Amino acid sequence: MIFEGTVHKYGRDVDTDVIIPARYLTTNDPAELAKHCMEDIDAEFVSTVQPGDIIVAHENFGCGSSREHAPVAIKASGISVVIASSFARIFYRNAINTGLPIVVCPAAASEAQAGDRLRVDLGAGTVENLTQSKEYDAEAFPPFMQELIDRGGLLKYVKAQLVERSRS
Amino acid sequence: MGSTITEKILARAAGRDEVHAGDIIEAKVDLALANDITAPLAIAEFEKAGFTKVFDPARIALVPDHFTPNKDIKAAGQAKKMREFARRHEIVNYFEVGRVGIEHVLLPDTGMVAPGDLVVGADSHTCTYGAVAAFSTGMGSTDFAAAMAWGHVWLRVPESIRFVYSGRPGAWVTGKDLILHTIGLIGVDGALYQAMEFSGEAIRTLSMDERFTMCNMAIEAGGKNGIVGFDEKTTQYLQARPEGSRARTAGRVFASDDDAEYARVLEIDASAVPLTVSKPHLPSNAAAAADLADVTIDQVVIGSCTNGRIADLRQAAAILRGKKVHANVRAIILPGTQQVCLDAIADGTMQALIEAGCAFSTPTCGACLGGHMGVLAEGERAVATTNRNFVGRMGHPGAEVYLASPYVAAASALAGHIATPEDVGAGKGGPR
Ligand code: SF4
């Protein structure tokens, strides 16, 4: 998968409370959630985000609450991929589970500026900053996570496990 | 090479002789839980994937605690989805309003967690149960949906950081101060993906309630789980759970080997830890409460899954009894469970708090996440015994939250600004 989009840049420790504040968690409708995505850290985000755009942030992106509504809101807002120096543990799992592409790439994350155009090739594991003419290698997923992604996500994997178990 | 307690529990749950940090395992779940925010999303995923049966209706807990008693029509709709699912699948541990409590106080207190258990929850503070020497960790809704169907979970075995607390904590210093101080030392991602193992002579002196508080906040340092080794206090706590409960009848005791491998060992002199407050907007912004006397406040919240146990309310009452909350302050008590309320009635704690001018809530997360029952307006400031002070956490993004212990929160409620018990004339005292 290849994505190309404009960077929305944030710092470190972007928590899930600012990604989608708890006051909007009375629904799990992606479109509803997307209306308030990033509201408490960047009130302009919702009005400026374009389909395919890319969130870039420093360390510990998605820390705090386990709300899966956070990656759901980001994905529904039109963001194609999130690049960060590191991700908080639960957010990392949730992003994989909800099909929000994420990339760990500290060099690309620290050098990208708001408004830069990036090209991300998930298959090749590369991030290209078209504005700055630079290319970076992203961290590969651990093999087990790659297997989950390849099998179409956790619930498909679990279904296959259960079928296997009932046969044996 | 020896193993840590976390590795031993995970090896048991994975049915292996041993596992080590970095291994990916599929482990059996002893208890899986979710709440009225995370369960509806999990139920939708569960049904969308075509699952029709949960792995074991007795090993799932559904706890409507966040927006209940229903705060508005939308929240009522979410709670209804969860209730109907619970009925359809005959979930044994569904707790209706009137019996419900804040999940991380309720589940251990009703005896649903035994030592050596593996607990996963669609709530980040599931790490709380490490206080009974169990492995417990937070996940998202899809992971919970998978656990409900499968009864298993995949995990990467974490490395452990061993925190060794020496000395005796000073006057009024509690487990909350130790954990806020610790997060201040290592940062909000200082234990990312790792187990936080709390040990040392100071930990042995802490009550179980304080140990729950410390494990509860492991996630605020990015930790996968917090854990305290088993001792006499653990036994006493477990023996006091309801007869026939898992805590009384099940479980296995594990301990870290002397030659277990740690990513890091951190020694902390507990006698030098001050009364600690975390300033906005990160739990790692720790400062000495004594240095923050110029911070005036509008609200105090005492309770939540971090400090909503009976010992916490007793600590607050010890400071507030016979005095009056400052005229400019709204003090709100969020007890953890109905049992906590009953205990607070029985020994006069509730009366002391109400007479001091506190509002006593039903058990709910409420104000802790800016949900209801105490949402902050723009520019307002609160001292809270909760666990997060992120932007917008308790209401308007322009509001501020300072995290503290029940003693400091109660003293601040009297003073109208951040204060220590000694500042409000409480002398030298504390939990021990
Ligand atoms: S009390 Fe607060 S931190 Fe604890 S479970 Fe409820 S919302 Fe989460």
XYZ file of C-alpha atoms and ligand atoms in Angstrom:
608
model
C 0.000 0.000 0.000
C 1.282 3.438 -0.917
C -0.014 6.662 0.610
C 0.780 10.230 -0.283
C -0.407 13.169 1.765
C 0.248 16.336 3.687
C 1.714 16.277 7.187
C -0.161 17.313 10.331
C 2.625 17.539 12.896
C 2.426 17.031 16.678
C 4.855 16.696 19.558
C 5.398 13.857 22.021
C 2.883 12.141 24.351
C -0.218 12.851 22.263
C -2.793 11.120 24.458
C -6.059 9.492 23.459
C -8.014 12.072 25.483
C -6.940 14.784 23.029
C -7.333 12.489 20.019
C -10.982 11.936 20.961
C -12.202 13.500 24.216
C -14.287 11.307 26.527
C -17.268 13.655 26.202
C -17.816 12.239 22.693
C -17.559 8.590 23.675
C -21.282 8.055 23.883
C -21.159 6.648 20.351
C -18.939 4.326 18.354
C -20.022 5.609 14.955
C -16.777 6.397 13.075
C -18.219 9.401 11.209
C -19.524 10.951 14.444
C -16.198 10.406 16.182
C -14.269 11.864 13.243
C -16.074 15.186 13.699
C -14.157 15.690 16.967
C -10.840 14.096 16.089
C -7.829 15.923 17.618
C -10.208 18.624 18.874
C -8.441 19.369 22.163
C -4.939 19.578 20.690
C -5.690 21.097 17.278
C -9.080 22.726 16.851
C -8.329 23.320 13.140
C -7.629 19.691 12.340
C -11.131 18.650 11.370
C -11.611 21.587 8.998
C -8.203 21.237 7.316
C -7.648 17.486 7.039
C -7.827 16.104 3.497
C -8.348 12.445 2.583
C -4.927 10.767 2.496
C -3.230 13.219 4.872
C -0.649 11.946 7.322
C -0.252 12.498 11.063
C 3.364 12.733 12.206
C 4.292 12.869 15.884
C 7.196 12.308 18.251
C 7.433 9.672 21.011
C 4.605 7.834 22.779
C 1.767 8.638 20.377
C -1.613 7.457 21.699
C -0.734 7.192 25.377
C -3.399 7.071 28.062
C -6.841 5.550 27.786
C -7.450 2.279 25.937
C -10.284 3.770 23.882
C -10.222 2.179 20.445
C -12.355 5.136 19.416
C -9.024 6.990 18.960
C -7.665 5.057 15.955
C -11.229 4.721 14.661
C -11.657 8.526 14.733
C -8.275 9.126 13.063
C -9.033 6.668 10.291
C -12.523 8.038 9.701
C -11.167 11.591 9.551
C -9.378 10.648 6.337
C -5.864 10.168 7.702
C -4.104 7.453 5.701
C -1.238 6.638 8.050
C 0.284 7.784 11.359
C 4.066 8.050 11.607
C 5.653 8.424 15.037
C 8.961 7.954 16.825
C 7.143 5.483 19.071
C 3.602 4.449 19.939
C 2.005 3.736 23.302
C 1.377 0.033 23.722
C -2.433 -0.133 23.699
C -2.746 2.343 20.830
C -0.314 0.237 18.823
C -2.480 -2.874 19.272
C -5.654 -0.940 18.617
C -4.322 0.580 15.397
C -3.419 -2.864 14.057
C -6.801 -4.211 15.161
C -8.795 -1.411 13.538
C -6.764 -1.327 10.340
C -5.217 2.108 10.848
C -1.775 1.938 9.220
C 1.018 3.043 11.556
C 4.722 3.427 10.963
C 7.533 3.683 13.517
C 10.234 5.910 12.034
C 11.992 8.288 14.451
C 14.110 10.014 11.787
C 11.192 10.785 9.475
C 9.083 11.827 12.472
C 11.611 14.285 13.837
C 12.486 15.887 10.487
C 9.049 16.228 8.899
C 7.407 19.640 9.184
C 3.741 20.543 9.124
C 2.648 20.903 5.514
C 5.386 18.663 4.037
C 4.271 16.113 1.455
C 5.145 12.530 2.350
C 4.965 9.283 0.448
C 4.733 6.132 2.526
C 5.224 2.679 1.016
C 4.036 0.176 3.606
C 5.119 -2.843 1.547
C 8.656 -1.576 1.040
C 8.780 -0.045 4.512
C 9.906 3.353 3.335
C 8.939 6.937 4.057
C 9.816 9.590 1.505
C 9.643 13.278 2.340
C 8.885 14.764 -1.071
C 9.184 18.344 0.181
C 12.639 17.813 1.689
C 13.755 15.157 -0.840
C 14.719 12.661 1.842
C 14.056 8.963 2.224
C 13.893 6.862 5.391
C 13.533 3.189 6.276
C 10.678 2.446 8.648
C 10.847 -0.156 11.395
C 9.399 -3.483 10.283
C 6.510 -5.015 12.257
C 7.413 -8.007 14.418
C 6.652 -11.190 12.405
C 3.609 -12.130 14.493
C 1.986 -8.731 13.965
C 2.709 -8.928 10.259
C 0.972 -12.311 10.215
C -2.081 -10.807 11.939
C -2.203 -8.005 9.389
C -1.747 -10.436 6.491
C -4.533 -12.667 7.776
C -6.955 -9.749 7.743
C -6.836 -8.765 11.406
C -7.163 -10.261 14.859
C -10.777 -11.394 14.692
C -10.206 -13.300 11.435
C -7.163 -14.902 13.049
C -9.213 -15.899 16.105
C -11.951 -17.348 13.911
C -9.438 -19.530 12.155
C -8.052 -20.662 15.523
C -11.513 -21.635 16.735
C -12.278 -23.559 13.572
C -8.971 -25.395 13.940
C -9.705 -26.209 17.554
C -13.182 -27.576 16.821
C -11.690 -29.867 14.161
C -9.003 -31.303 16.396
C 18.655 -17.674 34.349
C 15.707 -17.081 36.672
C 12.347 -15.573 35.884
C 10.387 -12.556 37.055
C 6.953 -12.952 38.608
C 5.447 -11.554 35.412
C 7.245 -14.156 33.290
C 6.155 -16.957 35.609
C 2.486 -15.990 35.486
C 2.591 -15.690 31.719
C 4.333 -19.061 31.402
C 1.570 -20.654 33.475
C -1.129 -18.999 31.371
C 0.578 -20.064 28.158
C 0.963 -23.653 29.408
C 4.745 -23.536 29.127
C 7.564 -24.295 31.528
C 9.051 -20.893 31.040
C 8.794 -17.806 28.877
C 11.116 -14.856 28.604
C 10.905 -11.194 27.727
C 10.307 -10.743 24.017
C 8.510 -14.065 23.467
C 5.130 -13.858 21.761
C 2.668 -16.141 23.501
C -0.959 -17.163 23.310
C -2.211 -17.292 26.864
C -5.394 -18.398 28.569
C -7.517 -15.651 30.045
C -8.847 -16.015 33.607
C -10.958 -12.871 33.440
C -11.802 -10.412 30.655
C -13.597 -7.164 31.377
C -15.023 -4.123 29.645
C -17.088 -1.071 30.535
C -19.933 0.971 29.059
C -17.552 2.860 26.736
C -15.419 0.004 25.473
C -17.933 -2.874 25.512
C -20.407 -1.467 22.944
C -17.610 -1.158 20.378
C -16.385 -4.663 21.258
C -19.887 -6.097 20.954
C -20.256 -4.539 17.511
C -16.939 -6.099 16.407
C -17.813 -9.450 17.996
C -21.090 -9.593 16.108
C -19.685 -8.220 12.858
C -17.085 -10.992 12.879
C -19.892 -13.531 13.175
C -19.173 -14.881 16.666
C -22.231 -16.231 18.425
C -20.830 -17.582 21.684
C -18.577 -16.283 24.437
C -15.872 -18.650 25.654
C -17.154 -18.725 29.234
C -19.970 -16.526 30.599
C -18.462 -16.773 34.091
C -15.095 -15.329 33.081
C -16.327 -12.127 31.526
C -17.161 -9.015 33.506
C -19.232 -6.197 32.041
C -19.167 -3.116 34.229
C -21.285 -0.081 33.334
C -19.380 2.491 35.392
C -18.268 5.360 33.167
C -21.415 7.257 32.189
C -23.782 5.627 34.682
C -26.292 6.243 36.128
C -26.879 7.151 32.466
C -25.786 10.725 31.938
C -27.788 11.337 28.761
C -29.783 9.581 26.058
C -26.780 8.519 23.991
C -24.999 7.077 27.020
C -28.203 5.269 27.959
C -28.231 3.695 24.500
C -24.670 2.433 24.921
C -25.433 1.012 28.371
C -28.489 -0.696 26.914
C -26.441 -2.450 24.221
C -24.184 -3.821 26.904
C -27.042 -4.913 29.166
C -28.790 -6.725 26.302
C -25.598 -8.482 25.304
C -25.054 -9.529 28.915
C -28.551 -11.015 29.079
C -28.297 -12.715 25.699
C -25.014 -14.406 26.588
C -25.908 -14.971 30.243
C -22.847 -13.102 31.424
C -22.610 -13.927 35.111
C -20.698 -10.827 36.117
C -22.824 -8.041 34.764
C -23.275 -5.386 37.433
C -26.376 -3.243 37.192
C -26.556 0.267 38.625
C -27.186 -0.124 42.340
C -24.707 -2.990 42.494
C -22.065 -1.598 40.176
C -18.860 0.070 41.226
C -15.816 1.463 39.453
C -14.451 -1.608 37.686
C -10.948 -1.653 39.156
C -12.215 -1.289 42.700
C -15.199 -3.587 42.235
C -13.603 -6.635 40.639
C -10.792 -7.274 43.105
C -13.007 -6.338 46.049
C -15.671 -8.861 45.054
C -12.982 -11.528 44.885
C -12.874 -11.977 41.120
C -9.091 -11.893 40.856
C -6.717 -14.466 42.350
C -2.916 -14.372 42.542
C -1.245 -15.722 39.434
C -4.300 -14.935 37.287
C -4.143 -13.437 33.826
C -6.658 -10.617 33.467
C -7.234 -8.536 30.355
C -9.552 -5.587 30.207
C -10.774 -3.092 27.684
C -9.678 -0.323 29.979
C -6.148 0.935 30.408
C -6.231 0.815 34.218
C -6.785 -2.932 34.243
C -3.149 -2.986 35.412
C -4.528 -2.286 38.924
C -4.894 -5.967 39.879
C -1.148 -6.518 39.988
C -1.530 -5.601 43.645
C -2.782 -9.158 44.316
C 0.207 -10.651 42.464
C -1.782 -11.230 39.271
C -0.822 -10.238 35.740
C -3.356 -7.775 34.408
C -3.207 -5.430 31.477
C -5.356 -3.066 29.442
C -6.271 -3.486 25.797
C -8.741 -2.161 23.279
C -12.227 -3.225 22.312
C -11.242 -5.547 19.461
C -8.762 -7.366 21.687
C -11.541 -7.751 24.255
C -13.927 -9.035 21.573
C -11.300 -11.589 20.582
C -10.770 -12.626 24.206
C -14.530 -13.053 24.693
C -14.723 -15.393 21.708
C -11.431 -17.197 22.110
C -10.674 -17.232 25.822
C -7.096 -16.522 24.861
C -5.030 -13.498 24.107
C -1.739 -12.960 22.328
C 0.895 -11.115 24.280
C 4.503 -10.159 24.013
C 6.184 -11.095 27.286
C 7.403 -7.783 28.717
C 10.777 -6.999 30.161
C 10.512 -5.911 33.782
C 11.772 -2.883 35.627
C 12.321 -3.558 39.310
C 11.628 -0.625 41.594
C 13.127 -1.083 45.046
C 11.756 1.333 47.644
C 13.893 1.505 50.771
C 13.185 3.296 54.034
C 9.901 4.333 55.584
C 7.662 6.867 53.877
C 7.424 10.149 55.811
C 4.422 11.735 57.546
C 1.270 11.694 55.362
C 3.192 10.091 52.483
C 1.172 7.341 50.764
C 1.483 4.930 47.874
C 0.031 7.677 45.673
C 2.959 9.942 46.454
C 5.410 7.134 45.715
C 3.889 6.408 42.324
C 3.552 10.068 41.278
C 7.171 10.586 42.310
C 8.237 7.470 40.376
C 6.448 8.543 37.188
C 8.119 11.924 37.623
C 11.493 10.164 37.653
C 11.018 7.939 34.609
C 8.496 9.871 32.500
C 5.198 8.930 30.888
C 6.901 6.450 28.587
C 9.616 5.431 31.032
C 8.227 1.896 31.273
C 6.815 1.619 27.741
C 5.861 -2.017 26.977
C 7.436 -3.101 30.293
C 6.317 -4.584 33.596
C 6.735 -2.389 36.664
C 7.582 -4.577 39.632
C 7.274 -2.726 42.937
C 9.360 -4.111 45.778
C 11.420 -3.178 48.796
C 10.773 -2.615 52.468
C 8.612 0.497 51.903
C 6.204 -1.470 49.699
C 5.806 -4.050 52.476
C 4.614 -1.281 54.799
C 1.924 -0.126 52.357
C -1.695 -1.194 52.778
C -3.325 -3.192 49.986
C -5.298 -0.082 49.059
C -2.063 1.805 48.486
C -0.644 -1.062 46.435
C -3.725 -0.984 44.210
C -3.127 2.743 43.755
C 0.466 2.181 42.671
C -0.326 -0.622 40.231
C -3.254 1.412 38.886
C -0.872 4.087 37.653
C 1.660 1.790 35.935
C -0.013 2.675 32.645
C 0.793 6.357 33.245
C 4.457 5.443 32.761
C 3.536 3.442 29.660
C 3.794 0.148 31.582
C 2.100 -3.024 30.457
C 1.411 -4.142 34.014
C 2.254 -3.186 37.560
C 2.856 -5.918 40.087
C 3.608 -6.403 43.774
C 4.848 -9.713 45.166
C 2.679 -11.768 47.490
C 2.992 -11.352 51.269
C 0.916 -11.557 54.465
C -1.077 -8.466 53.559
C -2.071 -10.099 50.284
C -3.222 -13.186 52.159
C -5.254 -11.143 54.621
C -6.871 -9.188 51.808
C -7.763 -12.330 49.861
C -9.141 -14.075 52.941
C -11.492 -11.147 53.499
C -13.135 -11.574 50.058
C -16.574 -13.209 49.751
C -16.733 -16.887 50.559
C -16.486 -19.117 47.512
C -15.005 -16.323 45.396
C -12.061 -16.915 43.110
C -9.802 -14.948 45.442
C -10.573 -17.436 48.229
C -10.549 -20.628 46.225
C -8.163 -20.302 43.287
C -4.842 -18.865 42.334
C -1.181 -19.688 42.464
C 1.541 -17.780 44.186
C 4.598 -16.864 42.148
C 7.647 -14.842 43.114
C 10.539 -13.419 41.137
C 13.757 -15.424 41.320
C 16.828 -13.768 42.789
C 18.595 -14.174 39.475
C 15.694 -12.954 37.336
C 16.725 -10.627 34.576
C 15.558 -7.009 34.685
C 15.786 -4.323 32.039
C 16.557 -1.905 34.852
C 16.652 -1.792 38.630
C 15.759 1.531 40.187
C 16.378 2.215 43.858
C 14.206 4.859 45.443
C 14.569 6.107 48.999
C 10.935 6.264 50.122
C 11.829 8.281 53.209
C 12.935 11.119 50.916
C 9.779 11.173 48.767
C 7.807 14.342 49.491
C 4.031 14.782 49.395
C 3.785 14.827 45.631
C 1.488 16.545 43.161
C 1.545 16.103 39.379
C 0.962 19.392 37.624
C -0.913 19.769 34.328
C -0.855 18.265 31.757
C 1.110 15.068 32.313
C 1.260 12.634 35.244
C 5.057 12.939 35.034
C 5.070 16.649 35.979
C 5.693 15.770 39.596
C 6.429 18.485 42.142
C 6.443 18.765 45.924
C 2.994 19.782 47.203
C 4.716 22.228 49.564
C 6.026 24.208 46.583
C 2.577 24.729 45.042
C 0.806 26.723 47.754
C 0.111 29.578 45.334
C -2.090 27.390 43.122
C -5.698 28.297 43.947
C -8.379 25.756 43.085
C -12.071 25.518 42.223
C -12.730 21.835 42.708
C -11.444 18.784 44.532
C -12.253 15.243 43.454
C -11.535 12.414 45.868
C -12.113 8.881 44.642
C -11.909 7.020 41.291
C -10.254 3.677 40.559
C -6.993 5.152 41.812
C -8.089 6.341 45.262
C -11.747 5.402 45.722
C -11.257 2.670 48.314
C -12.387 2.935 51.896
C -8.887 3.678 53.202
C -8.733 6.630 50.810
C -12.010 8.079 52.034
C -10.903 7.570 55.630
C -7.733 9.505 54.875
C -9.783 12.342 53.418
C -12.097 12.285 56.433
C -9.148 12.370 58.821
C -8.268 15.789 57.408
C -11.799 17.133 56.829
C -13.578 15.947 59.988
C -14.974 18.843 61.982
C -13.823 21.402 59.429
C -15.401 23.095 56.415
C -14.446 22.923 52.746
C -13.240 26.351 51.581
C -16.051 28.606 50.330
C -14.603 28.727 46.805
C -14.177 24.978 46.458
C -16.544 22.229 45.337
C -15.437 18.945 46.866
C -16.776 15.769 45.231
C -16.352 12.241 46.557
C -16.392 9.400 43.998
C -16.481 6.176 46.033
C -15.344 3.003 44.305
C -18.238 0.691 45.152
C -21.494 0.399 47.056
C -19.549 -1.525 49.695
C -17.215 1.436 50.083
C -20.324 3.587 50.652
C -21.627 1.164 53.278
C -18.265 1.052 55.018
C -18.124 4.843 54.940
C -21.564 4.985 56.561
C -20.715 2.395 59.181
C -17.704 4.190 60.614
C -18.917 7.766 60.214
C -16.609 8.598 57.303
C -19.492 9.596 55.061
C -21.029 11.787 57.743
C -17.727 13.551 58.377
C -17.264 14.240 54.679
C -20.812 15.475 54.139
C -20.703 17.659 57.244
C -17.480 19.180 55.952
C -19.378 20.185 52.794
C -18.448 17.448 50.334
C -20.858 16.127 47.700
C -21.003 12.338 47.996
C -21.622 10.658 44.650
C -22.840 7.194 43.766
C -19.986 4.988 42.476
C -19.155 6.186 38.956
C -16.135 7.281 36.937
C -18.013 10.539 36.410
C -15.720 13.517 36.809
C -12.517 11.476 36.442
C -12.848 11.466 32.666
C -14.831 14.668 32.297
C -17.935 12.598 31.723
C -20.450 13.954 34.210
C -20.797 14.687 37.946
C -18.189 17.425 38.132
C -17.037 18.570 34.681
C -14.677 21.592 34.750
C -15.318 24.880 32.924
C -12.716 26.837 30.979
C -9.996 28.221 33.219
C -11.000 26.148 36.251
C -8.515 24.206 38.317
C -8.963 20.989 40.238
C -6.967 18.837 42.604
C -7.952 15.234 41.985
C -6.938 11.876 43.408
C -7.456 10.407 39.922
C -4.689 9.270 37.581
C -4.673 11.564 34.529
C -4.299 15.289 34.056
C -4.209 15.459 30.263
C -5.602 18.462 28.394
C -9.399 18.252 28.524
C -9.399 15.195 30.793
C -11.898 16.586 33.306
C -13.796 18.893 31.016
C -12.857 22.012 29.074
C -9.448 21.835 27.362
C -8.670 25.114 29.105
C -9.129 23.570 32.562
C -6.290 22.207 34.706
C -5.971 19.075 36.838
C -3.409 18.506 39.595
C -3.057 14.884 40.727
C -2.544 14.170 44.415
C -3.209 11.801 47.313
C -6.439 11.919 49.360
C -4.566 13.668 52.201
C -3.292 16.455 49.966
C -6.616 16.727 48.107
C -8.536 17.033 51.388
C -6.094 19.601 52.781
C -6.383 21.570 49.541
C -10.187 21.477 49.787
C -9.934 23.194 53.168
C -7.304 25.725 52.134
C -8.706 26.681 48.721
C -5.228 26.183 47.279
C -2.810 23.273 47.096
C -1.909 22.443 50.680
C -0.441 19.713 52.851
C -2.140 18.269 55.959
C 0.349 20.172 58.108
C -0.631 23.428 56.381
C -4.197 22.941 57.626
C -3.157 22.108 61.168
C -3.247 18.331 61.003
C 0.105 17.873 62.729
C 2.313 14.942 61.889
C 0.431 11.797 60.971
C -0.454 9.574 58.102
C -1.478 6.111 57.161
C 1.087 4.241 59.275
S -12.199 6.073 37.497
Fe -11.256 7.200 35.827
S -9.362 6.155 35.312
Fe -10.610 4.774 36.577
S -11.713 3.486 35.129
Fe -13.017 5.237 35.604
S -12.526 6.784 34.029
Fe -10.904 5.253 34.002
